Amino acid sequence: MQSGLSPVEAVQAATSEPARIFGLEGRGRIEVGARADLLLVDGAPTQDIRSTRNIVHVLRNGYIVDRAQAPAAPPAGKVPSALGAFEDGSDAPQGYQWTTTADDMMGGAASAAIEQITPGAGGSNGALSVRDANKPGYPFKWAGAYLAAQGAGDLSGYSQIRFDVRGTPARYRLMLFAASSAGAPPTVEFDVTEQWQQLTLSIDDVAGFEAEQFIGLAFTSPTDAGSYEFALDNIVLLP
């Protein structure tokens, strides 16, 4: 194929590999206990990847989706400004999901866990708690919370990101991901204290970030080995 992938590798790149890399439990595989989000096609994609164009049915959580009535995905170029108030579960906007990220996906030894806690900043109804174990084992160590987008969007209409944070005192990182980027993602650092504080970081100052191809962002703990805990609330993009 033109991409250099075999049909099997192309199928894996669209299913099991993203689920593994982004830590999406119960996704990307057909197995007992996994979520039944399936694309049924006429043909054998593992032999001819063009068979994926011949869609017969789309199943979401085991139910056939009426494609004519299915809600449209969030339009490209309109990344929501409110990314997380955590008042109700993960509280991610439509088309996005808060999950964990760590270097164990690249053979490292770090790990992360997230959960909603109460109260949040200023006594709000919730915040996102992140617990990281950052261990030696990978040259570019990372662990934290990741906001994953279902598709690329345009972040160029925003110049800043504002959020409330508290946690183990140290210097943490905001990593920005674009569909066109490769290697270590563009990063900006910020200091965290034990008390809630509101921070505003400049997106425009993050060198190398292609804002028109935004696919996600991550709040991660320091590169030093150790255990860290921090909480996030009221994450908002600003013009």
C-alpha atoms as one frame of an Amber mdcrd trajectory, in Angstrom:
protein
   0.000   0.000   0.000   1.089   3.618  -0.501   1.453   4.143   3.240   3.991
   1.327   3.492   1.723  -0.660   5.835   0.370  -4.116   5.154  -3.440  -4.475
   5.308  -3.155  -6.100   8.754  -0.911  -3.285  10.020  -3.333  -0.680   8.628
  -6.250  -2.290  10.489  -4.200  -2.408  13.693  -3.214   1.262  13.253  -6.910
   2.189  13.260  -8.061  -0.117  16.067  -5.892  -1.899  18.621  -2.806   0.338
  18.445  -4.539   3.662  19.305  -6.414   1.898  22.112  -3.146   0.532  23.496
  -1.192   3.777  23.155  -3.873   5.985  24.722  -4.848   3.482  27.417  -8.456
   3.035  26.246  -9.586  -0.017  28.183 -11.992  -2.373  26.428 -11.534  -0.671
  23.066  -9.874  -1.563  19.781 -10.286  -5.347  20.033 -12.976  -7.951  19.460
 -12.893 -10.050  22.626 -15.037 -11.039  25.588 -15.662  -8.059  27.863 -14.607
  -5.432  25.329 -16.948  -2.664  24.214 -18.852  -3.724  21.090 -18.028  -0.716
  18.904 -17.746  -2.393  15.518 -17.590  -1.592  11.832 -19.041  -4.375   9.665
 -17.846  -4.329   6.067 -18.351  -6.376   2.935 -14.939  -7.894   2.310 -11.719
  -8.856   4.073  -9.802  -5.739   5.243  -6.839  -7.852   6.391  -6.342  -8.827
   2.761  -7.501  -5.642   0.998  -7.738  -2.508   3.153 -10.036  -0.906   0.573
 -12.762  -3.223   1.877 -13.228  -0.766   4.752 -15.019   1.512   2.272 -17.811
  -1.050   1.888 -19.624  -0.342   5.178 -22.620  -2.571   5.905 -23.333  -1.714
   9.568 -21.931   0.454  12.346 -22.422  -0.874  15.877 -22.033   1.245  18.987
 -21.920  -0.647  22.271 -23.569  -3.611  20.552 -26.410  -1.692  18.895 -26.728
  -0.919  15.200 -26.441   2.813  14.529 -28.825   4.419  12.057 -26.185   6.214
  10.031 -28.710   8.598   8.555 -29.735   9.725  12.056 -26.351   9.508  13.743
 -25.183  12.780  15.319 -22.390  14.481  13.457 -18.937  14.538  14.984 -17.799
  17.888  16.369 -16.835  19.967  13.324 -13.136  20.241  12.618 -11.782  23.648
  13.499 -14.109  24.169  16.446 -12.285  22.877  19.491 -14.550  23.594  22.508
 -13.241  26.257  24.866 -14.310  24.400  28.039 -12.175  21.257  28.317 -12.937
  20.135  31.857 -14.885  21.384  34.865 -15.248  17.814  36.210 -18.655  18.445
  37.719 -20.054  15.206  36.281 -17.653  12.308  35.759 -14.771  13.043  33.422
 -16.708  16.045  32.052 -14.951  16.058  28.679 -16.644  17.890  25.774 -18.293
  15.908  22.977 -15.710  14.185  20.822 -13.061  14.152  23.578 -12.110  11.833
  26.441 -10.020  12.282  29.566  -7.807   9.252  30.093  -4.307   8.397  31.334
  -0.988   8.488  29.537   2.413   7.146  30.568   5.662   5.988  29.016   4.796
   2.331  29.650   3.184   2.433  26.193   6.729   2.861  24.841   8.303   0.224
  27.056   8.930   2.485  30.049   7.935   1.829  33.654   5.780   4.855  34.536
   2.064   4.569  35.308  -0.883   6.886  35.967  -4.424   6.762  37.373  -7.209
   9.347  37.314 -10.485   9.790  39.213 -12.997  12.490  40.018 -12.743  13.971
  43.508 -14.747  16.505  45.496 -14.525  19.290  46.304 -12.631  20.987  43.512
 -11.077  24.429  43.287 -12.966  27.044  45.268 -15.298  24.377  46.665 -16.636
  23.334  43.244 -18.465  20.044  42.796 -15.508  18.175  41.366 -11.934  18.031
  40.092  -9.762  15.489  38.296  -7.256  13.753  40.555  -4.113  12.347  38.912
  -1.707   9.936  40.591   1.583   9.184  38.841   4.442   6.818  39.463   7.354
   8.080  37.379  10.054   5.418  37.211  13.344   5.035  35.333  13.166   2.987
  32.177  12.521   5.382  29.297  14.689   8.361  28.222  11.727  10.766  27.975
   9.758   9.886  31.112   6.133  10.958  31.417   2.891  10.083  33.210  -0.327
  12.013  33.671  -3.815  12.850  32.381  -4.518  13.022  28.650  -7.385  14.701
  26.805  -7.775  12.720  23.584  -9.706  14.023  20.572 -11.547  11.738  18.159
 -10.163  13.748  15.263  -7.911  16.703  14.530  -9.304  20.146  15.306  -8.130
  23.733  14.949  -6.767  25.366  18.087  -5.433  28.440  16.306  -8.313  30.606
  17.548  -6.957  30.332  21.092  -3.801  31.864  22.533  -3.962  30.740  26.189
  -5.081  27.891  28.411  -6.276  28.599  31.968  -6.726  26.001  34.702  -6.755
  25.443  38.459  -4.177  23.060  39.888  -2.731  21.841  43.159  -0.515  18.897
  44.051   2.893  17.616  45.086   5.096  20.724  44.821   7.272  20.474  41.709
   7.520  21.663  38.112   4.971  19.924  35.884   4.407  19.931  32.121   1.651
  20.646  29.635   2.231  18.700  26.412   0.387  19.585  23.201  -0.194  17.026
  20.451  -0.784  17.605  16.746  -1.546  15.081  14.015   1.421  16.326  12.022
   3.982  16.162  14.858   6.553  13.447  15.484   8.887  12.754  18.387   8.624
  14.499  21.742   5.554  16.794  21.793   5.866  20.578  22.251   5.869  21.296
  25.989   5.477  24.178  28.423   6.332  23.867  32.125   4.548  25.254  35.171
   5.024  25.154  38.947   2.531  23.447  41.267   2.017  24.060  44.990  -0.010
  22.241  47.634  -2.714  24.931  47.509  -5.127  25.531  44.649  -3.888  28.189
  42.243  -5.139  29.399  38.886  -2.568  29.431  36.103  -2.703  30.804  32.575
  -0.199  29.480  30.034   0.465  30.850  26.565  -0.219  28.439  23.703   1.359
  30.836  21.216   4.695  30.496  23.018   4.841  26.699  22.667   7.472  26.277
  19.972   6.768  23.754  17.238   3.070  23.234  17.942   0.828  23.038  14.853
  -2.386  24.460  16.314  -4.437  23.663  13.194  -3.825  19.920  13.724  -4.665
  19.626  17.432  -5.447  16.073  18.581  -4.950  16.278  22.345  -3.093  17.596
  25.364  -1.593  16.110  28.506  -0.817  17.371  31.992   2.137  15.330  33.225
   4.326  15.061  36.304   8.029  15.994  36.486  10.642  13.966  34.654  12.309
  13.033  37.952  11.522   9.545  39.216   9.046   9.441  42.075   5.369   9.404
  43.012   3.294  12.495  42.345  -0.309  13.479  42.923  -2.044  16.528  41.508
  -5.556  17.743  40.743  -6.960  19.774  37.849 -10.119  21.856  37.564 -11.779
  24.446  35.318  -9.625  23.904  32.235 -10.540  26.569  29.673  -9.089  27.792
  26.366  -8.918  31.576  25.949  -8.651  33.785  22.827
